[in-house]
Short mmCIF file of C-alpha atoms and ligand atoms in Angstrom, two decimals:
data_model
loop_
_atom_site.label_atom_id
_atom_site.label_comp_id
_atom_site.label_asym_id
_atom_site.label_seq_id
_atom_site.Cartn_x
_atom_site.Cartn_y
_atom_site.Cartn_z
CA UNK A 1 20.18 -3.55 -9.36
CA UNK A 2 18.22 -0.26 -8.94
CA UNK A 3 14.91 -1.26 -7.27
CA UNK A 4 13.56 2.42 -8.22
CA UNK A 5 14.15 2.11 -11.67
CA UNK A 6 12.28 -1.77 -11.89
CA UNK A 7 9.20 -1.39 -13.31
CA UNK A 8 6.42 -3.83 -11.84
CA UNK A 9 3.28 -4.74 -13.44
CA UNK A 10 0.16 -6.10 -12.53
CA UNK A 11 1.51 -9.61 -13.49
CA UNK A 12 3.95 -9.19 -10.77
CA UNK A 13 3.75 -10.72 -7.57
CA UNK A 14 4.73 -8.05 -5.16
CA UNK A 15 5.50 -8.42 -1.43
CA UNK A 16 5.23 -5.04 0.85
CA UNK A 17 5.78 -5.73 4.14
CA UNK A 18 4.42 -2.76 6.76
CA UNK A 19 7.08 -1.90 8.65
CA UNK A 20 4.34 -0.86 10.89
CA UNK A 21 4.82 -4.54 12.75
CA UNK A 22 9.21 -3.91 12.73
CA UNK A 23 10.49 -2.45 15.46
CA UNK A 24 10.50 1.35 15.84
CA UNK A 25 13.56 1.92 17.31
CA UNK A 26 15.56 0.66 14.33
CA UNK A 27 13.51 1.36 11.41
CA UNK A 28 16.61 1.44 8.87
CA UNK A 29 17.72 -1.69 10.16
CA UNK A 30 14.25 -3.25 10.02
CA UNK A 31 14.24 -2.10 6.66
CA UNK A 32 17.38 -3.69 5.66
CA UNK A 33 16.48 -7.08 7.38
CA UNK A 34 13.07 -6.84 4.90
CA UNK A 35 15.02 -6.76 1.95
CA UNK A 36 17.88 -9.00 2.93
CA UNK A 37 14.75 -11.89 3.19
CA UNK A 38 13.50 -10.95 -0.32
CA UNK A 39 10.73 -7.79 0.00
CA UNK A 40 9.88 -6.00 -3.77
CA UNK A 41 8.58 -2.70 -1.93
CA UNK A 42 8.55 -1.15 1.69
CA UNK A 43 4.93 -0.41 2.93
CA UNK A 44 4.54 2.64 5.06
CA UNK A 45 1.60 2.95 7.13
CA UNK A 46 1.14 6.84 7.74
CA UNK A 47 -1.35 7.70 10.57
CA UNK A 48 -2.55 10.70 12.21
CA UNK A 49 -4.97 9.76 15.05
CA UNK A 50 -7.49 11.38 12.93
CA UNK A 51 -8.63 9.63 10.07
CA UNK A 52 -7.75 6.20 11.96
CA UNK A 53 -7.59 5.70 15.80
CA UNK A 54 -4.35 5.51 15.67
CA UNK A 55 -0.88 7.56 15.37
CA UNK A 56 2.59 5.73 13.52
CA UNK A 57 5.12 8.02 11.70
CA UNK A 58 5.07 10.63 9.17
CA UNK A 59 7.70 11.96 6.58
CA UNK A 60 10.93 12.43 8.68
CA UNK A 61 10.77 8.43 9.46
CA UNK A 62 10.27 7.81 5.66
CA UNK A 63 13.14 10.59 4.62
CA UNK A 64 15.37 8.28 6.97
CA UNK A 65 15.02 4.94 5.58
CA UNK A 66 14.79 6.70 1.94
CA UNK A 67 18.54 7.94 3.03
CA UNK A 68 19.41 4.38 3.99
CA UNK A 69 17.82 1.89 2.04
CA UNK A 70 17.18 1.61 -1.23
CA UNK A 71 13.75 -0.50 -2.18
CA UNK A 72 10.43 0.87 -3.61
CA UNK A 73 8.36 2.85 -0.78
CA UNK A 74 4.69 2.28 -0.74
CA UNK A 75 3.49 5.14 1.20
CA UNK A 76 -0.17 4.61 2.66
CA UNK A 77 -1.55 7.61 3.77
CA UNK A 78 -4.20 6.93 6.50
CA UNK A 79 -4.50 10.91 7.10
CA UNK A 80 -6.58 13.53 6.78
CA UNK A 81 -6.02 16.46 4.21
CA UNK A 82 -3.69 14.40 2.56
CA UNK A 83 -3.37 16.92 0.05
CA UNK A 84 -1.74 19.44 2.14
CA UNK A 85 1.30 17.14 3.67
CA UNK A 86 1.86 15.77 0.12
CA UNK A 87 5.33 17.39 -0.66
CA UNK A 88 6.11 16.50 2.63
CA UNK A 89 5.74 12.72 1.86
CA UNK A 90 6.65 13.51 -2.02
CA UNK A 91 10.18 15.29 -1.22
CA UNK A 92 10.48 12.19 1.39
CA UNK A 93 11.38 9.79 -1.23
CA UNK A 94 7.98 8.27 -1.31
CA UNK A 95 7.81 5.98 -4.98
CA UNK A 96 3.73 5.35 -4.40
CA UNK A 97 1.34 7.41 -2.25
CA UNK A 98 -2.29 5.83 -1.26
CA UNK A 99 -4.88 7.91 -0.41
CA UNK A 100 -8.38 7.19 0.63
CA UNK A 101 -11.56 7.56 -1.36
CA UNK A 102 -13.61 8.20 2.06
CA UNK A 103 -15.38 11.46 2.86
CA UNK A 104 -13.81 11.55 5.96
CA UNK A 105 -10.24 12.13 4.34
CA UNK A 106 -11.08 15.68 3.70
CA UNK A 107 -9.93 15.98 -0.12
CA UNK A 108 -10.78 16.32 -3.72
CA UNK A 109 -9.71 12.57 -4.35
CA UNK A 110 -9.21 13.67 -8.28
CA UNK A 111 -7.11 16.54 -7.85
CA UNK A 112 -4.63 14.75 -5.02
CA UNK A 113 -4.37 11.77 -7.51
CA UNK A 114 -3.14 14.33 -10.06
CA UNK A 115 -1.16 16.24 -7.67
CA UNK A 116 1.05 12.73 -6.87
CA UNK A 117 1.21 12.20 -10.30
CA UNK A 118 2.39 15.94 -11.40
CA UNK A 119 5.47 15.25 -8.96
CA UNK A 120 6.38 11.74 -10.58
CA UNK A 121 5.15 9.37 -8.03
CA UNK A 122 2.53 6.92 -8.26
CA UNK A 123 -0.53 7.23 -6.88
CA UNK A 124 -3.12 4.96 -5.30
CA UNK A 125 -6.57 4.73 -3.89
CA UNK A 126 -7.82 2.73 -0.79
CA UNK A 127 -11.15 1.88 -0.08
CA UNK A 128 -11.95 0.72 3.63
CA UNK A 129 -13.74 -2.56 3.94
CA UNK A 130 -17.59 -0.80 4.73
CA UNK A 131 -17.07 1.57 1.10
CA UNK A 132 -18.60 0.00 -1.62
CA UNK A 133 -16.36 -0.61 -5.27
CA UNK A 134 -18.44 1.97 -6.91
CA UNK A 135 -16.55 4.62 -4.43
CA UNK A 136 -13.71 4.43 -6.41
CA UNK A 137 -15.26 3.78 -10.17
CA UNK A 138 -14.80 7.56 -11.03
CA UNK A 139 -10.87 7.41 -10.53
CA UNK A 140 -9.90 4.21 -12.02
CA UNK A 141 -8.73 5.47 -14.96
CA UNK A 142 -5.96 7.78 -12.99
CA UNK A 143 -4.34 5.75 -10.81
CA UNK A 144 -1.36 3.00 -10.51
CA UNK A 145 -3.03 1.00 -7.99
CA UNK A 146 -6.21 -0.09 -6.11
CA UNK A 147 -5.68 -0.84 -2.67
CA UNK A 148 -8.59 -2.69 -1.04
CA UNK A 149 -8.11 -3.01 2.93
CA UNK A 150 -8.85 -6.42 4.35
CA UNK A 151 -9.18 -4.51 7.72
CA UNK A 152 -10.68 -2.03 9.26
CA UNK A 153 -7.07 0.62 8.95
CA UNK A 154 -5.90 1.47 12.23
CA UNK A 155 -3.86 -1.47 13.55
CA UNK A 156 -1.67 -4.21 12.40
CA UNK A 157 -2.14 -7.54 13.65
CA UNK A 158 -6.20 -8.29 12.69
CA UNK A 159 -7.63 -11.05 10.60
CA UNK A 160 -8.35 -11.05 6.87
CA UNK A 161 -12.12 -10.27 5.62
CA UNK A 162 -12.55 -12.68 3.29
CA UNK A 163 -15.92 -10.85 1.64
CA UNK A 164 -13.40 -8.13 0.24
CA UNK A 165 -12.85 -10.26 -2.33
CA UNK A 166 -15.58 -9.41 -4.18
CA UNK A 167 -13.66 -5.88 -4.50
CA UNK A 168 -10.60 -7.22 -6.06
CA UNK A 169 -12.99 -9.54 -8.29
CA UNK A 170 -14.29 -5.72 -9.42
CA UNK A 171 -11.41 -4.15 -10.10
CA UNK A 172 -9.89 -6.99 -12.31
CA UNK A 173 -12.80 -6.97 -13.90
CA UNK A 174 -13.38 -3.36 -14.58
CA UNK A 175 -9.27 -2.86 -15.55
CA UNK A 176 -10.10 -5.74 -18.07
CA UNK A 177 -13.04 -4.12 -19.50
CA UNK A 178 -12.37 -0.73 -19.42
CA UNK A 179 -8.27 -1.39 -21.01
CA UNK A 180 -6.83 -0.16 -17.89
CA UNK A 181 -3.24 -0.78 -16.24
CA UNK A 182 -3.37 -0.71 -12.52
CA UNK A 183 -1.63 -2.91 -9.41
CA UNK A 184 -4.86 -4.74 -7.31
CA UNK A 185 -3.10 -4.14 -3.44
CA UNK A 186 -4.62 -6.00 -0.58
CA UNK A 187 -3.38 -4.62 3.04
CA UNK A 188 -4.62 -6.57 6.56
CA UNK A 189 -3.93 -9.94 7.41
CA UNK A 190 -2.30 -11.18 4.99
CA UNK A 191 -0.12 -14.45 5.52
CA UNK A 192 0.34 -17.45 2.92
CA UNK A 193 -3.32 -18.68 3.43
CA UNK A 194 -5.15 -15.16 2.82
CA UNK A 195 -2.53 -14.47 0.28
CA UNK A 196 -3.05 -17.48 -1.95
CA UNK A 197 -7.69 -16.19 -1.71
CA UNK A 198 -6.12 -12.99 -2.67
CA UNK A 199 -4.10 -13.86 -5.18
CA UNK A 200 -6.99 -15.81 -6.40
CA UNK A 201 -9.61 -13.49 -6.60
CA UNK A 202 -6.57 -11.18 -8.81
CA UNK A 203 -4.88 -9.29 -6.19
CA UNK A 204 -1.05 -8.38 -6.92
CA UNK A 205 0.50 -6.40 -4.69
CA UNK A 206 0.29 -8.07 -0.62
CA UNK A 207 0.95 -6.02 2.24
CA UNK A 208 2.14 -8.04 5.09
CA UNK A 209 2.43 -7.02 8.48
CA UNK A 210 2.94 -8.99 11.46
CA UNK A 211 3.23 -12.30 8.92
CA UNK A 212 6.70 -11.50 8.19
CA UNK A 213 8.53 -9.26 10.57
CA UNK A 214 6.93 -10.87 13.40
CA UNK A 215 7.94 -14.60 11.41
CA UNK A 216 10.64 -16.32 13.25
CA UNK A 217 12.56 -17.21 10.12
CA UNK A 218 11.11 -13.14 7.37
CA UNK A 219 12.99 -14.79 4.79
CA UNK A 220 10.62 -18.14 4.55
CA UNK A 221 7.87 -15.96 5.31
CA UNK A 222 7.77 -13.61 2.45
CA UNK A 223 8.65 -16.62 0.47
CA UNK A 224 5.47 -18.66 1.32
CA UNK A 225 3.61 -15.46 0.54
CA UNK A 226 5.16 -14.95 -2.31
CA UNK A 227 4.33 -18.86 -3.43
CA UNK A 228 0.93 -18.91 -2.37
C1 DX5 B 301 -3.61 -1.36 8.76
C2 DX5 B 301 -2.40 -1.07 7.91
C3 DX5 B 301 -1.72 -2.30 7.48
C4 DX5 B 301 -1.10 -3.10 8.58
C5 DX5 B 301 -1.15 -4.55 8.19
O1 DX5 B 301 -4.16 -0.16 9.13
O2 DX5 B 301 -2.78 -0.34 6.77
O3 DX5 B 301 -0.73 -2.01 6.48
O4 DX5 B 301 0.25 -2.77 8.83
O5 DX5 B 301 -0.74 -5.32 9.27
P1 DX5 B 301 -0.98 -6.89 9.32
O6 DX5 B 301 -0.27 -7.48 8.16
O7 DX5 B 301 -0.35 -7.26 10.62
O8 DX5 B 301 -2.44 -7.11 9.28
ZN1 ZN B 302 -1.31 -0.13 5.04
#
């Protein structure tokens, strides 16, 4: 089976773990070992020490485990001007890029969430946990997915804000109302607890970290997400 070809919908239950919590100095291997234990999609945390406090990888990692794997890559941009590395990340072999709504990400969120789509990825928004739901209301009708961080971005390895909820609870409700057809994505902490309140409050697509690389046994890991 082709995983690029699959398409997913928001009925799917979709398991991204962040290679962010594998280990760096086999990051095709890492990626491997993911899908071996079951993964739907590869989430890529991109940081520039900018935006976040924090630096990971950028597009050469993500070319080489595009060259070596094959599984949906969920690219999470936690950059500034994200519209100017783009084709970078684009001719990478990213599937989804995630950009932020915040100020402090230096673009015109509209015209970057057109620019992902013109190249025939799929794009997504993230809202940080202190940015209210009506941050994102303008740009709900152009994108694939909502991602609504459960932590403060930066770091892997911090607990779940449970209050976020209420943001999921939003954009289920607004996608209802308003006849629109995007994934719900909830990235920090997540691990079979959090991911069964997520998956309650409507949220489809579950970034998980240190839950399932860091698990002694990834396989039952992702699985107990996945069953939550
Ligand atoms: C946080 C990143 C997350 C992180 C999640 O800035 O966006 O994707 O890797 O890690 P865990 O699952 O360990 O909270
Ligand atoms: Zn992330």
């Amino acid at each position: 089976m082709t995983w690029r070809v699959k398409k997913w919908t928001f009925e799917d239950r979709i398991i991204a773990p962040s290679l962010l919590a594998a280990d760096f100095g086999r990051v095709a291997e890492e990626t491997s070992r993911a899908i071996k234990a079951g993964a739907d999609w590869m989430h890529l945390d991109v940081m520039d020490g900018n935006f976040v406090d924090n630096i990971s990888f950028g597009p050469a990692i993500i070319q080489a485990i595009h060259e070596t794997n094959d599984i949906f890559l969920d690219v999470h941009l936690m950059i500034a001007r994200p519209d100017h590395y783009l084709p970078r990340f684009i001719s990478a072999g990213a599937d989804m890029i995630t950009v932020h709504v915040e100020p402090e990400a230096q673009h015109e969120v509209g015209s970057t969430l057109s620019a992902i789509r013109a190249a025939g990825c799929q794009a997504g928004l993230a809202l940080n946990p202190a940015t209210p739901f009506e941050a994102v209301l303008p740009f709900l009708g152009d994108i694939d997915m909502l991602l609504v961080m459960t932590v403060v971005p930066g770091f892997g390895g911090q607990s779940f804000i449970p209050e976020m909820m209420a943001k999921v609870e939003a954009g289920v409700k607004h996608r209802k109302e308003q006849s629109l057809n995007y994934h719900i994505q909830v990235d920090g902490g997540i691990a079979a607890d959090s991911a069964a309140t997520a998956g309650q409050a409507g949220a489809n697509v579950l970034v998980a970290g240190s839950s399932t690389f860091g698990a002694t046994d990834m396989a039952a890991a992702i699985s107990s997400i996945r069953q939550a």
